[in-house]
Tab-separated table of C-alpha atoms and ligand atoms in Angstrom:
chain	number	residue	atom	x	y	z
A	1	MET	CA	-15.666	10.279	-20.507
A	2	PHE	CA	-17.796	11.460	-23.374
A	3	GLU	CA	-18.916	14.477	-21.374
A	4	SER	CA	-18.591	16.890	-24.272
A	5	ILE	CA	-20.307	14.472	-26.642
A	6	SER	CA	-23.085	13.858	-24.105
A	7	GLU	CA	-23.503	17.571	-23.681
A	8	SER	CA	-23.685	18.160	-27.420
A	9	PHE	CA	-26.249	15.368	-27.820
A	10	ARG	CA	-28.456	17.132	-25.319
A	11	LEU	CA	-27.921	20.431	-27.119
A	12	ALA	CA	-28.634	18.878	-30.525
A	13	LEU	CA	-31.843	17.340	-29.183
A	14	SER	CA	-32.978	20.683	-27.809
A	15	LYS	CA	-32.653	22.184	-31.297
A	16	VAL	CA	-35.379	19.950	-32.643
A	17	ARG	CA	-37.568	20.082	-29.574
A	18	PHE	CA	-40.383	22.240	-30.899
A	19	VAL	CA	-39.673	22.735	-34.564
A	20	ASP	CA	-40.202	20.254	-37.293
A	21	ASP	CA	-38.205	21.680	-40.135
A	22	GLU	CA	-35.058	21.102	-42.135
A	23	LYS	CA	-33.320	24.127	-40.648
A	24	ALA	CA	-33.719	22.805	-37.120
A	25	LEU	CA	-32.291	19.458	-38.191
A	26	LYS	CA	-29.366	21.125	-39.894
A	27	ASN	CA	-28.606	23.106	-36.742
A	28	ALA	CA	-28.766	19.973	-34.643
A	29	LEU	CA	-26.451	18.053	-36.969
A	30	ASP	CA	-23.992	20.961	-37.003
A	31	VAL	CA	-23.812	20.888	-33.225
A	32	LEU	CA	-23.170	17.157	-33.325
A	33	LYS	CA	-20.533	17.385	-36.024
A	34	LYS	CA	-18.543	20.084	-34.247
A	35	ALA	CA	-18.665	18.236	-30.941
A	36	LEU	CA	-17.500	14.954	-32.471
A	37	LEU	CA	-14.594	16.633	-34.270
A	38	LYS	CA	-13.612	18.427	-31.082
A	39	SER	CA	-13.689	15.096	-29.288
A	40	ASP	CA	-10.895	13.666	-31.456
A	41	VAL	CA	-13.190	11.531	-33.573
A	42	HIS	CA	-11.678	11.060	-37.041
A	43	HIS	CA	-13.245	13.372	-39.635
A	44	LYS	CA	-14.200	10.496	-41.946
A	45	VAL	CA	-16.014	8.747	-39.129
A	46	VAL	CA	-17.821	11.978	-38.246
A	47	LYS	CA	-18.881	12.518	-41.837
A	48	GLU	CA	-20.280	9.026	-42.133
A	49	PHE	CA	-22.033	9.226	-38.766
A	50	ILE	CA	-23.744	12.532	-39.595
A	51	ALA	CA	-24.757	11.360	-43.072
A	52	THR	CA	-26.342	8.183	-41.684
A	53	ILE	CA	-28.274	10.100	-39.063
A	54	GLU	CA	-29.439	12.636	-41.599
A	55	SER	CA	-30.801	10.014	-43.949
A	56	ASP	CA	-32.382	8.156	-41.018
A	57	ILE	CA	-34.209	11.239	-39.828
A	58	LYS	CA	-35.311	12.218	-43.296
A	59	GLN	CA	-36.985	8.841	-43.594
A	60	LYS	CA	-38.554	8.821	-40.147
A	61	GLY	CA	-39.448	12.510	-39.885
A	62	ILE	CA	-37.799	15.291	-37.944
A	63	GLY	CA	-38.382	15.085	-34.223
A	64	GLN	CA	-36.667	14.731	-30.905
A	65	LYS	CA	-37.464	11.072	-30.438
A	66	GLN	CA	-36.365	10.176	-33.957
A	67	LEU	CA	-33.079	12.000	-33.502
A	68	LEU	CA	-32.449	10.394	-30.112
A	69	ASP	CA	-33.195	6.905	-31.460
A	70	SER	CA	-31.020	7.433	-34.490
A	71	ILE	CA	-28.037	8.725	-32.494
A	72	LYS	CA	-28.360	5.826	-30.070
A	73	SER	CA	-28.568	3.092	-32.649
A	74	ASN	CA	-25.796	4.491	-34.848
A	75	LEU	CA	-23.471	5.061	-31.936
A	76	THR	CA	-24.122	1.546	-30.674
A	77	ASP	CA	-23.334	0.218	-34.162
A	78	ILE	CA	-20.070	2.164	-34.274
A	79	LEU	CA	-18.975	0.938	-30.847
A	80	THR	CA	-19.838	-2.652	-31.652
A	81	ALA	CA	-16.727	-3.925	-33.410
A	82	SER	CA	-16.876	-7.585	-34.277
A	83	GLY	CA	-15.309	-9.920	-31.760
A	84	ASN	CA	-15.735	-10.996	-28.175
A	85	GLN	CA	-17.225	-8.934	-25.354
A	86	GLY	CA	-15.920	-8.874	-21.793
A	87	PHE	CA	-13.744	-11.797	-20.702
A	88	VAL	CA	-13.968	-15.067	-22.599
A	89	TYR	CA	-12.610	-18.225	-20.976
A	90	SER	CA	-10.827	-20.806	-23.055
A	91	SER	CA	-12.427	-24.259	-23.104
A	92	VAL	CA	-9.142	-25.687	-21.853
A	93	PRO	CA	-7.783	-23.723	-18.892
A	94	PRO	CA	-5.651	-21.783	-18.301
A	95	THR	CA	-6.920	-18.926	-20.472
A	96	VAL	CA	-3.688	-17.159	-21.418
A	97	VAL	CA	-3.829	-13.387	-21.913
A	98	LEU	CA	-0.947	-11.235	-23.123
A	99	MET	CA	-1.086	-7.662	-21.886
A	100	ALA	CA	0.514	-5.158	-24.263
A	101	GLY	CA	0.718	-1.410	-24.367
A	102	LEU	CA	2.897	1.670	-24.306
A	103	GLN	CA	4.575	2.775	-21.113
A	104	GLY	CA	2.296	4.894	-18.981
A	105	SER	CA	-0.826	3.684	-20.745
A	106	GLY	CA	-2.047	1.962	-17.584
A	107	LYS	CA	-0.938	-1.566	-18.520
A	108	THR	CA	0.268	-2.597	-15.059
A	109	THR	CA	-2.766	-1.119	-13.331
A	110	SER	CA	-5.090	-2.773	-15.858
A	111	THR	CA	-3.408	-6.154	-15.331
A	112	VAL	CA	-4.061	-5.896	-11.597
A	113	LYS	CA	-7.612	-4.686	-12.222
A	114	LEU	CA	-8.330	-7.579	-14.549
A	115	ALA	CA	-6.911	-10.045	-12.003
A	116	THR	CA	-9.152	-8.491	-9.338
A	117	TYR	CA	-12.161	-8.677	-11.658
A	118	LEU	CA	-11.515	-12.388	-12.285
A	119	LYS	CA	-10.838	-13.137	-8.629
A	120	LEU	CA	-14.196	-11.628	-7.681
A	121	ARG	CA	-15.691	-14.122	-10.120
A	122	LYS	CA	-13.998	-16.913	-8.173
A	123	LYS	CA	-11.297	-17.622	-10.759
A	124	LYS	CA	-7.818	-18.829	-9.880
A	125	VAL	CA	-5.528	-16.238	-11.444
A	126	LEU	CA	-1.770	-16.064	-11.919
A	127	VAL	CA	-0.006	-12.904	-13.096
A	128	ALA	CA	3.395	-13.299	-14.782
A	129	ALA	CA	5.912	-10.442	-14.490
A	130	CYS	CA	7.493	-10.380	-17.956
A	131	ASP	CA	8.143	-6.637	-18.183
A	132	LEU	CA	11.852	-6.897	-17.520
A	133	GLN	CA	12.865	-3.748	-19.426
A	134	ARG	CA	12.079	-1.357	-16.670
A	135	LEU	CA	13.662	-2.224	-13.311
A	136	ALA	CA	10.788	-0.723	-11.381
A	137	ALA	CA	8.118	-2.581	-13.356
A	138	VAL	CA	8.408	-5.898	-11.524
A	139	GLU	CA	8.617	-4.053	-8.203
A	140	GLN	CA	5.446	-2.075	-8.981
A	141	LEU	CA	3.628	-5.274	-9.915
A	142	LYS	CA	4.895	-7.030	-6.772
A	143	GLN	CA	3.569	-4.284	-4.554
A	144	LEU	CA	0.196	-4.036	-6.288
A	145	CYS	CA	-0.264	-7.809	-6.274
A	146	GLU	CA	0.679	-8.110	-2.632
A	147	VAL	CA	-1.769	-5.429	-1.487
A	148	ASN	CA	-4.550	-6.938	-3.557
A	149	GLU	CA	-3.775	-10.574	-2.727
A	150	ILE	CA	-3.055	-11.531	-6.301
A	151	GLU	CA	-0.629	-14.333	-7.036
A	152	LEU	CA	2.399	-13.130	-8.976
A	153	PHE	CA	4.971	-15.248	-10.772
A	154	TYR	CA	8.441	-13.767	-11.144
A	155	ILE	CA	12.034	-14.999	-11.168
A	156	ASP	CA	14.445	-12.859	-9.178
A	157	GLY	CA	17.408	-11.729	-11.264
A	158	GLU	CA	16.091	-13.236	-14.538
A	159	THR	CA	16.485	-10.937	-17.534
A	160	ASP	CA	14.911	-13.014	-20.282
A	161	PRO	CA	11.122	-12.530	-20.434
A	162	LEU	CA	10.782	-15.771	-22.434
A	163	THR	CA	12.204	-17.831	-19.563
A	164	VAL	CA	9.748	-16.240	-17.122
A	165	ALA	CA	6.827	-16.646	-19.521
A	166	LYS	CA	7.556	-20.320	-20.093
A	167	ALA	CA	7.936	-21.096	-16.382
A	168	ALA	CA	4.739	-19.135	-15.603
A	169	LEU	CA	2.794	-21.134	-18.177
A	170	ASP	CA	4.102	-24.406	-16.717
A	171	LYS	CA	3.031	-23.300	-13.265
A	172	ALA	CA	-0.409	-22.151	-14.484
A	173	LYS	CA	-0.957	-25.544	-16.132
A	174	SER	CA	0.311	-27.734	-13.327
A	175	GLY	CA	-1.358	-25.577	-10.644
A	176	LEU	CA	-4.731	-25.767	-12.465
A	177	TYR	CA	-5.114	-22.007	-12.757
A	178	ASP	CA	-8.109	-20.634	-14.667
A	179	VAL	CA	-6.301	-17.610	-16.076
A	180	LEU	CA	-2.711	-16.549	-16.714
A	181	LEU	CA	-2.202	-12.812	-17.285
A	182	VAL	CA	1.198	-11.997	-18.780
A	183	ASP	CA	2.484	-8.454	-18.294
A	184	THR	CA	4.884	-7.540	-21.110
A	185	ALA	CA	7.312	-4.664	-21.550
A	186	GLY	CA	5.976	-1.249	-22.427
A	187	ARG	CA	8.029	1.439	-24.132
A	188	LEU	CA	7.606	5.141	-24.524
A	189	ALA	CA	7.142	4.642	-28.237
A	190	ILE	CA	6.726	1.672	-30.516
A	191	ASP	CA	10.080	0.203	-31.572
A	192	GLU	CA	11.364	-2.895	-33.329
A	193	VAL	CA	12.954	-4.516	-30.264
A	194	LEU	CA	9.766	-4.138	-28.272
A	195	MET	CA	7.664	-5.598	-31.043
A	196	SER	CA	9.921	-8.566	-31.663
A	197	GLN	CA	10.031	-9.328	-27.940
A	198	ILE	CA	6.245	-9.473	-27.668
A	199	LYS	CA	6.073	-11.500	-30.887
A	200	ASP	CA	8.471	-14.053	-29.387
A	201	ILE	CA	6.361	-14.307	-26.232
A	202	LYS	CA	3.284	-14.696	-28.409
A	203	THR	CA	4.884	-17.532	-30.381
A	204	LEU	CA	6.002	-19.253	-27.190
A	205	LEU	CA	2.707	-19.006	-25.304
A	206	ASN	CA	0.166	-19.116	-28.111
A	207	PRO	CA	-2.191	-16.927	-26.027
A	208	ASP	CA	-5.972	-17.030	-26.215
A	209	GLU	CA	-6.157	-13.260	-26.124
A	210	ILE	CA	-3.875	-10.295	-26.715
A	211	PHE	CA	-5.208	-7.250	-24.904
A	212	TYR	CA	-3.846	-3.860	-25.852
A	213	VAL	CA	-4.135	-1.234	-23.137
A	214	ALA	CA	-4.879	2.170	-24.645
A	215	ASP	CA	-4.985	5.450	-22.782
A	216	ALA	CA	-8.372	7.076	-23.390
A	217	MET	CA	-6.740	10.493	-23.299
A	218	SER	CA	-4.320	9.770	-26.131
A	219	GLY	CA	-6.531	11.040	-28.997
A	220	GLN	CA	-5.813	10.006	-32.589
A	221	ASP	CA	-2.215	9.107	-31.559
A	222	GLY	CA	-3.692	6.394	-29.393
A	223	VAL	CA	-5.737	5.067	-32.284
A	224	ARG	CA	-2.613	4.969	-34.483
A	225	SER	CA	-0.540	3.084	-31.868
A	226	ALA	CA	-3.323	0.551	-31.414
A	227	ASP	CA	-3.355	0.111	-35.180
A	228	THR	CA	0.414	-0.516	-35.289
A	229	PHE	CA	0.231	-3.068	-32.477
A	230	ASN	CA	-2.655	-4.746	-34.203
A	231	GLU	CA	-0.818	-5.044	-37.519
A	232	ALA	CA	2.265	-6.490	-35.848
A	233	LEU	CA	0.620	-8.731	-33.280
A	234	GLY	CA	-3.045	-9.200	-34.044
A	235	ILE	CA	-4.813	-7.751	-31.001
A	236	SER	CA	-8.017	-9.451	-29.905
A	237	GLY	CA	-9.282	-6.689	-27.664
A	238	VAL	CA	-8.600	-3.307	-26.159
A	239	ILE	CA	-8.728	-2.213	-22.545
A	240	LEU	CA	-9.381	1.494	-22.531
A	241	SER	CA	-7.774	2.941	-19.418
A	242	LYS	CA	-8.458	6.341	-17.838
A	243	PHE	CA	-11.990	6.335	-19.221
A	244	ASP	CA	-12.901	8.388	-16.149
A	245	ALA	CA	-10.332	11.078	-16.865
A	246	ASP	CA	-11.126	11.641	-20.527
A	247	THR	CA	-13.926	13.952	-21.501
A	248	LYS	CA	-13.753	13.347	-25.221
A	249	GLY	CA	-14.411	9.804	-26.296
A	250	GLY	CA	-12.654	9.882	-29.655
A	251	VAL	CA	-10.318	6.992	-28.877
A	252	ALA	CA	-13.153	4.610	-28.055
A	253	ILE	CA	-14.955	5.462	-31.291
A	254	GLY	CA	-11.689	5.372	-33.287
A	255	ILE	CA	-10.565	1.994	-32.036
A	256	ALA	CA	-13.920	0.397	-32.654
A	257	LYS	CA	-14.653	2.040	-35.994
A	258	GLN	CA	-11.246	2.711	-37.598
A	259	ILE	CA	-9.421	-0.412	-36.436
A	260	GLY	CA	-12.397	-2.699	-35.936
A	261	ILE	CA	-11.144	-4.187	-32.663
A	262	PRO	CA	-13.645	-4.684	-29.865
A	263	LEU	CA	-13.199	-2.690	-26.694
A	264	ARG	CA	-13.348	-5.322	-23.975
A	265	PHE	CA	-12.917	-3.402	-20.742
A	266	ILE	CA	-12.766	0.154	-19.514
A	267	GLY	CA	-10.716	1.479	-16.618
A	268	THR	CA	-12.784	3.931	-14.627
A	269	GLY	CA	-10.378	4.992	-11.875
A	270	GLU	CA	-7.079	4.192	-10.213
A	271	LYS	CA	-8.348	1.517	-7.818
A	272	PRO	CA	-8.259	-2.217	-8.628
A	273	ALA	CA	-12.064	-2.355	-8.551
A	274	ASP	CA	-12.386	0.375	-11.175
A	275	ILE	CA	-12.821	-1.840	-14.225
A	276	GLU	CA	-15.935	-2.780	-16.198
A	277	SER	CA	-16.716	-4.848	-19.255
A	278	PHE	CA	-17.372	-2.651	-22.254
A	279	ILE	CA	-20.906	-3.320	-23.400
A	280	PRO	CA	-21.752	-0.922	-26.259
A	281	ASP	CA	-25.464	-0.366	-25.641
A	282	ARG	CA	-24.884	0.168	-21.940
A	283	ILE	CA	-22.164	2.700	-22.655
A	284	VAL	CA	-24.400	4.476	-25.132
A	285	SER	CA	-27.176	4.640	-22.573
A	286	ARG	CA	-24.696	6.207	-20.164
A	287	ILE	CA	-23.572	8.714	-22.793
A	288	MET	CA	-27.179	9.706	-23.309
A	289	GLY	CA	-27.433	10.308	-19.561
A	290	GLU	CA	-29.729	7.356	-18.966
A	291	GLY	CA	-27.511	5.591	-16.476
A	292	ASP	CA	-26.497	1.986	-16.488
A	293	LEU	CA	-28.346	0.019	-13.873
A	294	ALA	CA	-27.529	-3.347	-15.389
A	295	THR	CA	-23.800	-2.853	-14.765
A	296	LEU	CA	-24.412	-1.557	-11.266
A	297	VAL	CA	-26.609	-4.501	-10.318
A	298	GLU	CA	-24.113	-6.956	-11.843
A	299	LYS	CA	-21.228	-5.352	-9.974
A	300	THR	CA	-23.095	-5.396	-6.700
A	301	SER	CA	-24.000	-9.043	-7.078
A	302	THR	CA	-20.359	-10.107	-7.462
A	303	ILE	CA	-19.473	-8.335	-4.256
A	304	ILE	CA	-22.471	-8.940	-2.029
A	305	ASP	CA	-22.891	-12.568	-1.191
A	306	GLU	CA	-26.556	-13.620	-1.403
A	307	LYS	CA	-26.524	-15.540	1.901
A	308	GLU	CA	-24.780	-12.723	3.659
A	309	ALA	CA	-27.305	-10.265	2.220
A	310	LYS	CA	-30.184	-12.386	3.583
A	311	ARG	CA	-28.581	-12.602	7.027
A	312	LEU	CA	-28.109	-8.834	7.104
A	313	ASN	CA	-31.615	-8.283	5.894
A	314	GLN	CA	-32.984	-10.339	8.792
A	315	LYS	CA	-30.888	-8.366	11.269
A	316	ILE	CA	-32.019	-5.075	9.818
A	317	LYS	CA	-35.659	-6.160	9.955
A	318	LYS	CA	-35.321	-7.019	13.612
A	319	GLY	CA	-33.553	-3.730	14.306
A	320	GLN	CA	-30.349	-5.596	15.213
A	321	PHE	CA	-28.060	-3.935	12.687
A	322	ASN	CA	-24.951	-2.981	14.656
A	323	PHE	CA	-21.602	-1.244	14.226
A	324	ASN	CA	-19.804	-4.418	13.153
A	325	ASP	CA	-22.295	-4.848	10.313
A	326	PHE	CA	-21.817	-1.209	9.458
A	327	LEU	CA	-18.043	-1.615	9.115
A	328	GLU	CA	-18.534	-4.719	6.984
A	329	GLN	CA	-20.897	-2.819	4.696
A	330	MET	CA	-18.387	-0.031	4.304
A	331	GLU	CA	-15.764	-2.548	3.256
A	332	SER	CA	-18.152	-4.026	0.645
A	333	VAL	CA	-18.994	-0.634	-0.803
A	334	LYS	CA	-15.284	0.084	-1.188
A	335	LYS	CA	-14.977	-2.937	-3.459
A	336	LEU	CA	-17.528	-1.402	-5.830
A	337	GLY	CA	-15.004	1.193	-6.944
A	338	SER	CA	-14.932	4.936	-6.778
A	339	MET	CA	-18.035	6.881	-5.819
A	340	LYS	CA	-17.841	8.769	-9.110
A	341	SER	CA	-17.998	5.595	-11.159
A	342	ILE	CA	-20.943	4.287	-9.100
A	343	LEU	CA	-22.888	7.533	-9.415
A	344	GLY	CA	-22.300	7.653	-13.160
A	345	MET	CA	-24.304	4.445	-13.491
A	346	LEU	CA	-27.436	5.847	-11.903
A	347	PRO	CA	-30.007	7.413	-14.240
A	348	GLY	CA	-29.822	11.164	-14.225
A	349	MET	CA	-26.720	11.191	-12.064
A	350	GLY	CA	-24.182	11.272	-14.912
A	351	ALA	CA	-23.825	15.039	-14.902
A	352	MET	CA	-23.609	15.130	-11.127
A	353	ALA	CA	-20.949	12.439	-11.065
A	354	ASN	CA	-18.815	14.551	-13.324
A	355	GLN	CA	-19.113	17.499	-11.004
A	356	LEU	CA	-18.090	15.381	-8.062
A	357	LYS	CA	-14.532	15.369	-7.088
A	358	ASP	CA	-13.848	11.721	-6.438
A	359	ILE	CA	-14.954	10.819	-2.936
A	360	ASP	CA	-12.345	8.540	-1.519
A	361	LEU	CA	-14.122	5.998	0.639
A	362	GLU	CA	-10.911	4.941	2.308
A	363	ASN	CA	-9.334	8.266	3.073
A	364	SER	CA	-12.231	10.687	3.502
A	365	LYS	CA	-12.153	12.478	6.860
A	366	GLU	CA	-15.618	11.300	7.791
A	367	ILE	CA	-14.875	7.666	7.146
A	368	ILE	CA	-11.653	7.915	9.155
A	369	HIS	CA	-13.630	9.483	12.045
A	370	ILE	CA	-16.298	6.802	11.900
A	371	LYS	CA	-13.692	4.068	11.955
A	372	ALA	CA	-11.943	5.734	14.920
A	373	MET	CA	-15.230	5.928	16.822
A	374	ILE	CA	-16.140	2.326	16.162
A	375	SER	CA	-12.706	1.115	17.160
A	376	SER	CA	-12.992	3.053	20.442
A	377	MET	CA	-16.102	1.041	21.340
A	378	THR	CA	-16.002	-2.155	23.359
A	379	LEU	CA	-17.049	-5.332	21.541
A	380	LYS	CA	-20.343	-5.303	23.467
A	381	GLU	CA	-21.049	-1.711	22.444
A	382	ARG	CA	-20.383	-2.513	18.798
A	383	GLU	CA	-22.918	-5.296	18.926
A	384	ASN	CA	-25.449	-3.349	20.877
A	385	PRO	CA	-25.592	0.372	20.044
A	386	GLU	CA	-28.284	0.903	22.700
A	387	LEU	CA	-25.706	0.515	25.463
A	388	LEU	CA	-24.229	3.890	24.600
A	389	ASN	CA	-25.139	6.234	27.452
A	390	ASN	CA	-23.564	9.625	28.062
A	391	SER	CA	-20.483	8.463	29.944
A	392	ARG	CA	-19.748	5.810	27.340
A	393	LYS	CA	-20.149	8.396	24.588
A	394	ARG	CA	-17.663	10.652	26.374
A	395	ARG	CA	-15.169	7.810	26.587
A	396	ILE	CA	-15.557	7.055	22.873
A	397	ALA	CA	-15.065	10.714	21.956
A	398	GLU	CA	-11.840	10.779	23.945
A	399	GLY	CA	-10.643	7.508	22.485
A	400	ALA	CA	-11.292	8.694	18.922
A	401	GLY	CA	-9.877	12.167	19.521
A	402	LEU	CA	-13.198	13.800	18.599
A	403	SER	CA	-15.717	16.031	20.298
A	404	GLN	CA	-18.766	14.568	21.969
A	405	MET	CA	-20.888	16.516	19.517
A	406	GLN	CA	-19.255	14.671	16.622
A	407	VAL	CA	-19.940	11.351	18.322
A	408	ASN	CA	-23.564	12.315	18.973
A	409	ARG	CA	-24.007	13.380	15.381
A	410	PHE	CA	-22.634	10.085	14.086
A	411	LEU	CA	-24.818	8.047	16.460
A	412	LYS	CA	-27.893	9.987	15.352
A	413	GLN	CA	-26.991	9.363	11.696
A	414	PHE	CA	-26.469	5.704	12.427
A	415	GLU	CA	-29.848	5.505	14.173
A	416	ASN	CA	-31.588	7.194	11.239
A	417	ALA	CA	-29.805	4.972	8.742
A	418	SER	CA	-30.854	1.874	10.691
A	419	LYS	CA	-34.470	3.069	10.685
A	420	MET	CA	-34.377	3.711	6.940
A	421	ALA	CA	-32.759	0.355	6.370
A	422	LYS	CA	-35.475	-1.316	8.458
A	423	LYS	CA	-38.139	0.238	6.264
A	424	PHE	CA	-36.235	-0.852	3.193
A	425	ALA	CA	-35.782	-4.389	4.474
A	426	GLY	CA	-39.570	-4.702	4.572
A	427	LYS	CA	-39.565	-4.126	0.826
A	428	GLY	CA	-37.288	-7.021	0.100
A	429	GLY	CA	-33.849	-5.874	1.214
A	430	ALA	CA	-31.048	-6.106	-1.282
A	431	ARG	CA	-33.395	-7.288	-3.980
A	432	GLY	CA	-35.714	-4.433	-3.035
A	433	LEU	CA	-32.862	-2.075	-3.766
A	434	ALA	CA	-32.293	-3.605	-7.186
A	435	ASN	CA	-36.034	-3.400	-7.911
A	436	LEU	CA	-36.224	0.180	-6.788
A	437	LEU	CA	-33.244	1.042	-8.955
A	438	ALA	CA	-34.767	-0.744	-11.897
A	439	GLN	CA	-38.053	1.124	-11.433
A	440	ALA	CA	-36.181	4.398	-11.264
A	441	GLY	CA	-34.573	3.420	-14.555
A	442	GLN	CA	-37.870	2.580	-16.234
A	443	ASN	CA	-39.628	5.675	-14.995
A	444	ARG	CA	-36.998	8.114	-16.087
A	445	PRO	CA	-38.178	10.726	-18.542
A	446	ARG	CA	-37.044	9.942	-22.059
B	1	GDP	P1	2.070	1.319	-17.359
B	1	GDP	O1	3.379	2.044	-17.493
B	1	GDP	O2	1.400	1.180	-18.669
B	1	GDP	O3	2.184	0.033	-16.635
B	1	GDP	O4	1.125	2.314	-16.541
B	1	GDP	P2	0.587	2.246	-15.052
B	1	GDP	O5	-0.288	1.070	-14.858
B	1	GDP	O6	1.715	2.401	-14.102
B	1	GDP	O7	-0.363	3.539	-15.030
B	1	GDP	C1	0.117	4.855	-15.269
B	1	GDP	C2	-0.717	5.844	-14.436
B	1	GDP	O8	-2.064	5.867	-14.882
B	1	GDP	C3	-0.788	5.486	-12.961
B	1	GDP	O9	-0.647	6.661	-12.214
B	1	GDP	C4	-2.169	4.895	-12.788
B	1	GDP	O10	-2.669	5.079	-11.496
B	1	GDP	C5	-2.968	5.672	-13.809
B	1	GDP	N1	-4.136	4.897	-14.295
B	1	GDP	C6	-4.154	3.681	-14.861
B	1	GDP	N2	-5.414	3.326	-15.204
B	1	GDP	C7	-6.229	4.354	-14.830
B	1	GDP	C8	-7.648	4.609	-14.938
B	1	GDP	O11	-8.440	3.814	-15.449
B	1	GDP	N3	-8.085	5.803	-14.463
B	1	GDP	C9	-7.242	6.729	-13.900
B	1	GDP	N4	-7.770	7.873	-13.476
B	1	GDP	N5	-5.915	6.532	-13.813
B	1	GDP	C10	-5.403	5.358	-14.259
C-alpha cells in the first residue's frame, strides 16, 4: 500500500536535498503531484494538498526537513477524518456492528478478522449470518468461524435476514456478549433492494456502528460506492481491505478527505490476524518509511501473555529452552499475521517487505520440516535437546523423511538461536526486545 506514493515522497525529498531554491521546490512538488494523481487520488484533493505544502514551505524556507515535516503533517490531517478510531465499545453491551459492503470487497473476511481481533482482546463475540442472498455466503462464514473458533449465529433454512438479526440480538443480549457483528448481504453493484434490506436491519437493530468494507484496490469507484452507502445508511467507519495488495493509496485518502468518514481498520492480508486499527500518524510514519513500532509492540502484547513471557525468559536464561517451547513460539508468531505485514512495521524494512513474497509461516517447506523433526522426537528428547546423539538423530531423520544433514543443520540453528536468546534474556527478555526495537526506531536516520 502506498508504495508509489512512498517512493515519490523519497524522490521529492531528494530534489531539495542540496539546493535551496524555488526551482528545486517546484520540481519536488511536480513529482508529488504526478504520483498522487497516478495513485487514484482525486485531482481536487491533490491540488489542495500541493497548494498547502507549497505555502507551508514558502513560510518555513525550502529544505528537506521542512518538506518532510509539511508532507507528514498535511497527510496526517487528510487521513484524520472526524469520528472514532479503532473499535469503540458501547457503554451498554452488546456493541452491535453492522457490516456492509459490495460483494468481493472482503466483507466476510473482515468480519472474521474483526471477531478475531476482539477475541484476542478477551471479548465475547457473536457473529450473525444475515447474508442470505448468496447461498454460499453462510457456508463460507460457517467454515471460517469454525476454523477460527468464532461463535456464529445462523438459522438453517431461514430466508429472512430480519428474523436472523432479531434472534441474534436476543441471543447476544441474554448471553451477555460484548459484541455482535452482523454480516449483511453484499451485491455486485449497489441496488435498491440491497439498500432497503440493510436499512430494515439497521432500523431493527439500531446498531452502534455501521462499518463499510471497501476494497483498497477499487480506486475512485470505491470512493463513490462508499459515498452512496454513506448517503443511504450513514456509515460510521470504513474497513479498508486488501491494504497489502494495493500500491496506490488513493482510496484511503479519498474516503477520509472526500467523504469525511474515518478509516477504522485496515486488512493487511488474507489471514484472520491480518487486521490493524487505522491510526493516521502511524500510517503516515509507515508511508514515510519510518516503520510503526507502536503497532508492532501493541500487537505482540495481545498475543504474548506477560506471565508466559516471564516463564520463558527464565527458561531461556537457564539454557532450558526446548523444542516444545520452540513449537509454542512458532504458534504465537503465526498469530501476529503475515511476515510481510510484520516486516512493514519495522523502521527501514518497508521497502524490503514489499519485495518479499509473503512468507507463509504455516506452509513454508522449512516450517513443515521443523515440525516433522520435532514430532519424530520422543517427549524426553523434546524437553532435553542434549539427549540427541548420533543414533537418535538418525532415527529422527528417518521419522521425518529427511536427511541427517538436514537434521544436523536444524539442530545447529536451534542451538545458535538458544544461545542468542540467552544473551537477549539477560537484557530483559521480551521487554528487552521492545526496548531494542524502540531504540532502533529512535536512532533511525531522519
Ligand atoms: P465478500 O464477498 O465481500 O464477503 O468478500 P470475501 O471476504 O470473500 O473476500 C474476497 C477475497 O478477498 C477473498 O479471496 C479474500 O481472501 C480476499 N481478501 C479479503 N481481505 C483481504 C486483505 O486484507 N488482503 C488480501 N490480500 N486479500 C483479502
